[in-house]
Amino acid sequence: MFGIVKKVKHEVMDRTLYMEIFGDNKVAYRVLSGRMSLFGDEVITYGVEVLDHRSGEKECIPDFSRNIEDAVCFAESLISEKSRPRQLYSKALDFLRVSI
């Protein structure tokens, strides 16, 4: 017996900058707003992006949360810890582990 599995790819569209803070460690922390189609419904989602201006390194989670307060709180925690772009995913897991 064979089956077909279709992987649903969720892509964030119409990304706009909601907030940007330039840290004293030459790293820009951004909260992005965008739209995403989820099971036929359109939802607004908020992402987080970290850009190091010295090395050019950049990491982004385009659909971090559907709640703006969670995204801003996470960005503020990144700023206070002076996080680098390579730390974004581990910091996100730590943040979500505590907030869920």
Coordinates of N, CA, C and O in Angstrom, one line a residue:
M1 N 0.8 -1.2 0.0 CA 0.0 0.0 0.0 C 0.9 1.2 0.0 O 1.9 1.3 0.7
F2 N 0.6 2.2 -0.9 CA 1.3 3.4 -1.0 C 0.4 4.6 -0.6 O -0.8 4.6 -0.8
G3 N 1.0 5.6 -0.1 CA 0.3 6.8 0.3 C 1.1 8.0 -0.2 O 2.3 7.9 -0.4
I4 N 0.4 9.1 -0.4 CA 1.1 10.3 -0.8 C 1.0 11.3 0.4 O -0.1 11.5 0.9
V5 N 2.1 11.8 0.8 CA 2.2 12.8 1.8 C 2.6 14.1 1.2 O 3.6 14.2 0.5
K6 N 1.8 15.1 1.5 CA 2.1 16.4 1.0 C 2.5 17.3 2.2 O 1.9 17.4 3.2
K7 N 3.7 17.9 2.0 CA 4.3 18.8 3.0 C 3.7 20.2 2.7 O 3.9 20.7 1.7
V8 N 3.1 20.7 3.7 CA 2.5 22.1 3.6 C 3.6 23.1 4.0 O 4.1 23.0 5.1
K9 N 3.9 24.0 3.1 CA 4.9 25.0 3.4 C 4.2 26.3 3.7 O 3.4 26.8 2.9
H10 N 4.5 26.8 4.9 CA 3.9 28.1 5.3 C 4.9 29.2 5.0 O 6.0 29.1 5.6
E11 N 4.6 30.1 4.2 CA 5.5 31.2 3.9 C 4.9 32.5 4.3 O 3.7 32.8 4.1
V12 N 5.7 33.3 5.0 CA 5.2 34.7 5.4 C 5.3 35.6 4.3 O 6.4 35.8 3.6
M13 N 4.2 36.3 4.0 CA 4.2 37.3 3.0 C 4.0 38.7 3.5 O 3.6 38.9 4.7
D14 N 4.3 39.7 2.7 CA 4.2 41.1 3.1 C 4.8 41.5 4.4 O 4.2 42.0 5.3
R15 N 6.1 41.1 4.5 CA 6.8 41.4 5.8 C 7.1 42.9 5.9 O 7.6 43.5 4.9
T16 N 6.8 43.4 7.0 CA 7.1 44.8 7.3 C 7.8 44.9 8.6 O 7.7 44.1 9.5
L17 N 8.6 46.0 8.8 CA 9.4 46.2 10.0 C 8.5 46.8 11.0 O 7.9 47.9 10.8
Y18 N 8.3 46.2 12.2 CA 7.5 46.7 13.3 C 8.4 47.5 14.2 O 8.0 48.6 14.7
M19 N 9.6 46.9 14.6 CA 10.4 47.6 15.6 C 11.9 47.2 15.3 O 12.1 46.1 14.9
E20 N 12.8 48.1 15.4 CA 14.2 47.8 15.3 C 15.0 48.6 16.3 O 14.8 49.8 16.6
I21 N 15.9 47.8 17.0 CA 16.7 48.4 18.0 C 18.2 48.0 17.7 O 18.5 46.9 17.4
F22 N 19.0 49.0 17.7 CA 20.4 48.8 17.4 C 21.2 48.7 18.8 O 21.2 49.7 19.5
G23 N 21.7 47.5 19.1 CA 22.3 47.3 20.4 C 23.7 47.9 20.4 O 24.3 48.3 19.4
D24 N 24.3 48.1 21.6 CA 25.6 48.6 21.7 C 26.7 47.6 21.3 O 27.9 48.0 21.2
N25 N 26.3 46.4 20.9 CA 27.3 45.4 20.4 C 27.2 45.4 18.9 O 27.7 44.4 18.3
K26 N 26.8 46.4 18.2 CA 26.7 46.5 16.8 C 25.8 45.5 16.1 O 26.0 45.1 15.0
V27 N 24.8 45.1 16.9 CA 23.8 44.1 16.4 C 22.4 44.7 16.4 O 22.0 45.4 17.3
A28 N 21.7 44.6 15.3 CA 20.4 45.1 15.1 C 19.4 44.0 15.4 O 19.5 42.9 14.9
Y29 N 18.4 44.3 16.3 CA 17.3 43.4 16.7 C 16.0 43.9 16.1 O 15.6 45.1 16.4
R30 N 15.3 43.1 15.3 CA 14.1 43.6 14.6 C 13.0 42.7 14.9 O 13.1 41.5 15.0
V31 N 11.8 43.3 15.0 CA 10.5 42.5 15.1 C 9.8 42.8 13.8 O 9.6 44.0 13.4
L32 N 9.4 41.8 13.1 CA 8.8 41.9 11.8 C 7.3 41.5 11.9 O 7.0 40.6 12.6
S33 N 6.5 42.1 11.1 CA 5.1 41.7 11.0 C 4.8 41.2 9.6 O 5.4 41.7 8.6
G34 N 4.0 40.2 9.5 CA 3.6 39.7 8.2 C 2.4 38.9 8.2 O 1.7 38.7 9.2
R35 N 1.9 38.4 7.0 CA 0.7 37.6 6.8 C 1.1 36.2 6.4 O 2.1 36.0 5.7
M36 N 0.3 35.2 6.9 CA 0.6 33.9 6.5 C -0.7 33.1 6.3 O -1.7 33.4 7.1
S37 N -0.8 32.3 5.3 CA -2.0 31.5 5.1 C -1.9 30.2 5.9 O -0.9 29.4 5.7
L38 N -2.8 29.9 6.8 CA -2.8 28.7 7.6 C -4.1 28.0 7.5 O -5.1 28.5 8.0
F39 N -4.1 26.9 6.8 CA -5.3 26.1 6.6 C -6.4 26.9 5.9 O -7.6 26.7 6.3
G40 N -6.0 27.7 5.0 CA -7.0 28.5 4.2 C -7.4 29.8 4.9 O -8.0 30.7 4.3
D41 N -7.0 30.0 6.1 CA -7.3 31.3 6.8 C -6.0 32.1 6.8 O -4.9 31.6 6.9
E42 N -6.2 33.4 6.7 CA -5.0 34.3 6.7 C -4.9 34.9 8.1 O -5.8 35.4 8.7
V43 N -3.6 34.7 8.6 CA -3.4 35.2 10.0 C -2.2 36.1 10.0 O -1.3 36.1 9.1
I44 N -2.1 37.0 10.9 CA -1.0 37.9 11.1 C 0.0 37.3 12.0 O -0.4 36.7 13.1
T45 N 1.3 37.3 11.7 CA 2.3 36.7 12.5 C 3.5 37.7 12.6 O 3.6 38.6 11.8
Y46 N 4.2 37.5 13.7 CA 5.3 38.3 14.0 C 6.6 37.5 14.1 O 6.6 36.4 14.7
G47 N 7.7 38.0 13.5 CA 8.9 37.3 13.5 C 10.0 38.2 14.1 O 9.8 39.4 14.5
V48 N 11.2 37.5 14.3 CA 12.3 38.2 15.0 C 13.5 38.0 14.1 O 13.7 36.9 13.6
E49 N 14.3 39.0 13.9 CA 15.5 39.0 13.0 C 16.6 39.6 13.8 O 16.5 40.6 14.5
V50 N 17.8 39.0 13.7 CA 19.0 39.5 14.4 C 20.1 39.6 13.3 O 20.4 38.7 12.6
L51 N 20.7 40.8 13.2 CA 21.7 41.1 12.2 C 22.9 41.7 12.8 O 22.8 42.8 13.5
D52 N 24.1 41.1 12.6 CA 25.3 41.6 13.1 C 26.0 42.4 12.0 O 26.3 41.9 11.0
H53 N 26.1 43.7 12.3 CA 26.7 44.6 11.3 C 28.2 44.5 11.1 O 28.7 44.9 10.1
R54 N 28.9 43.9 12.1 CA 30.3 43.7 11.9 C 30.6 42.5 11.0 O 31.4 42.7 10.1
S55 N 30.0 41.4 11.2 CA 30.3 40.2 10.4 C 29.4 40.0 9.3 O 29.6 39.2 8.4
G56 N 28.2 40.7 9.3 CA 27.2 40.5 8.2 C 26.3 39.2 8.5 O 25.5 38.9 7.7
E57 N 26.5 38.6 9.6 CA 25.7 37.4 9.9 C 24.3 37.8 10.2 O 24.1 38.8 10.9
K58 N 23.4 37.0 9.7 CA 21.9 37.3 9.9 C 21.1 36.0 10.1 O 21.3 35.1 9.4
E59 N 20.3 36.0 11.1 CA 19.3 34.9 11.3 C 17.9 35.5 11.6 O 17.8 36.6 12.1
C60 N 17.0 34.7 11.1 CA 15.6 35.2 11.2 C 14.6 34.0 11.5 O 14.8 33.0 10.9
I61 N 13.7 34.3 12.3 CA 12.5 33.4 12.5 C 11.3 34.2 12.1 O 10.8 35.0 12.8
P62 N 10.8 34.0 10.9 CA 9.8 34.9 10.3 C 8.4 34.7 10.9 O 7.6 35.6 10.9
D63 N 8.2 33.5 11.6 CA 6.8 33.3 12.2 C 7.0 32.9 13.6 O 6.5 31.9 14.1
F64 N 7.6 33.7 14.4 CA 7.9 33.4 15.8 C 6.6 33.3 16.7 O 6.5 32.3 17.4
S65 N 5.7 34.2 16.5 CA 4.5 34.2 17.3 C 3.4 34.9 16.6 O 3.6 35.8 15.7
R66 N 2.1 34.6 17.0 CA 1.0 35.4 16.5 C 0.6 36.5 17.4 O -0.3 37.3 17.2
N67 N 1.4 36.6 18.5 CA 1.2 37.6 19.6 C 2.3 38.6 19.5 O 3.5 38.2 19.7
I68 N 2.0 39.9 19.3 CA 3.1 40.9 19.2 C 3.8 41.1 20.5 O 5.0 41.3 20.6
E69 N 3.1 40.9 21.7 CA 3.8 41.1 23.0 C 4.8 40.0 23.2 O 5.9 40.3 23.7
D70 N 4.6 38.8 22.7 CA 5.6 37.7 22.8 C 6.8 38.0 22.0 O 8.0 37.8 22.5
A71 N 6.6 38.5 20.8 CA 7.8 38.8 19.9 C 8.6 40.0 20.4 O 9.8 39.9 20.4
V72 N 7.9 41.0 21.0 CA 8.7 42.2 21.5 C 9.4 41.7 22.8 O 10.6 42.1 23.0
C73 N 8.8 41.0 23.6 CA 9.4 40.5 24.9 C 10.6 39.6 24.6 O 11.7 39.8 25.2
F74 N 10.5 38.8 23.5 CA 11.7 38.0 23.1 C 12.8 38.8 22.6 O 14.0 38.6 22.9
A75 N 12.5 39.8 21.8 CA 13.5 40.7 21.2 C 14.2 41.5 22.4 O 15.4 41.7 22.4
E76 N 13.4 41.9 23.4 CA 14.0 42.6 24.5 C 14.9 41.7 25.3 O 16.0 42.1 25.8
S77 N 14.6 40.4 25.4 CA 15.5 39.5 26.1 C 16.8 39.3 25.3 O 17.8 39.1 25.9
L78 N 16.7 39.2 24.0 CA 17.9 39.1 23.2 C 18.8 40.3 23.4 O 20.0 40.2 23.4
I79 N 18.2 41.5 23.4 CA 18.9 42.7 23.6 C 19.6 42.8 25.0 O 20.8 43.1 25.1
S80 N 18.9 42.4 26.0 CA 19.5 42.5 27.4 C 20.6 41.4 27.5 O 21.6 41.7 28.3
E81 N 20.5 40.3 26.8 CA 21.6 39.3 26.9 C 22.7 39.5 25.8 O 23.6 38.7 25.8
K82 N 22.6 40.5 25.0 CA 23.5 40.8 24.0 C 23.8 39.6 23.1 O 24.9 39.2 22.8
S83 N 22.7 39.0 22.7 CA 22.8 37.8 21.9 C 23.2 38.0 20.5 O 23.0 39.0 19.9
R84 N 24.0 37.1 19.9 CA 24.5 37.1 18.6 C 23.5 36.4 17.7 O 22.7 35.6 18.1
P85 N 23.6 36.6 16.3 CA 22.6 35.9 15.4 C 22.7 34.4 15.5 O 21.6 33.7 15.5
R86 N 23.8 33.8 15.7 CA 23.9 32.3 15.8 C 23.2 31.8 17.0 O 23.0 30.6 17.1
Q87 N 22.9 32.6 18.0 CA 22.2 32.1 19.2 C 20.7 32.2 19.2 O 20.0 31.8 20.1
L88 N 20.2 32.7 18.0 CA 18.8 33.0 17.9 C 17.9 31.8 18.2 O 16.9 31.9 19.0
Y89 N 18.2 30.7 17.6 CA 17.3 29.5 17.7 C 17.4 28.9 19.1 O 16.3 28.5 19.6
S90 N 18.5 28.8 19.7 CA 18.6 28.3 21.0 C 17.9 29.2 22.1 O 17.2 28.7 23.0
K91 N 18.0 30.5 21.9 CA 17.4 31.5 22.8 C 15.8 31.4 22.6 O 15.1 31.5 23.5
A92 N 15.4 31.2 21.3 CA 14.0 31.0 21.1 C 13.4 29.8 21.7 O 12.3 29.9 22.3
L93 N 14.1 28.7 21.7 CA 13.7 27.5 22.4 C 13.6 27.7 23.9 O 12.6 27.3 24.5
D94 N 14.6 28.4 24.5 CA 14.6 28.7 25.9 C 13.4 29.6 26.2 O 12.7 29.3 27.2
F95 N 13.1 30.6 25.4 CA 12.0 31.5 25.7 C 10.7 30.8 25.6 O 9.8 31.0 26.4
L96 N 10.5 30.0 24.5 CA 9.2 29.3 24.3 C 9.0 28.2 25.4 O 7.9 27.9 25.8
R97 N 10.1 27.6 25.8 CA 10.0 26.6 26.9 C 9.4 27.2 28.2 O 8.6 26.6 28.9
V98 N 9.8 28.4 28.5 CA 9.3 29.1 29.7 C 7.9 29.7 29.5 O 7.1 29.6 30.4
S99 N 7.7 30.2 28.3 CA 6.4 30.9 28.1 C 5.2 30.0 27.8 O 4.1 30.4 28.0
I100 N 5.5 28.7 27.4 CA 4.4 27.8 27.1 C 4.0 27.1 28.3 O 3.8 26.8 29.2

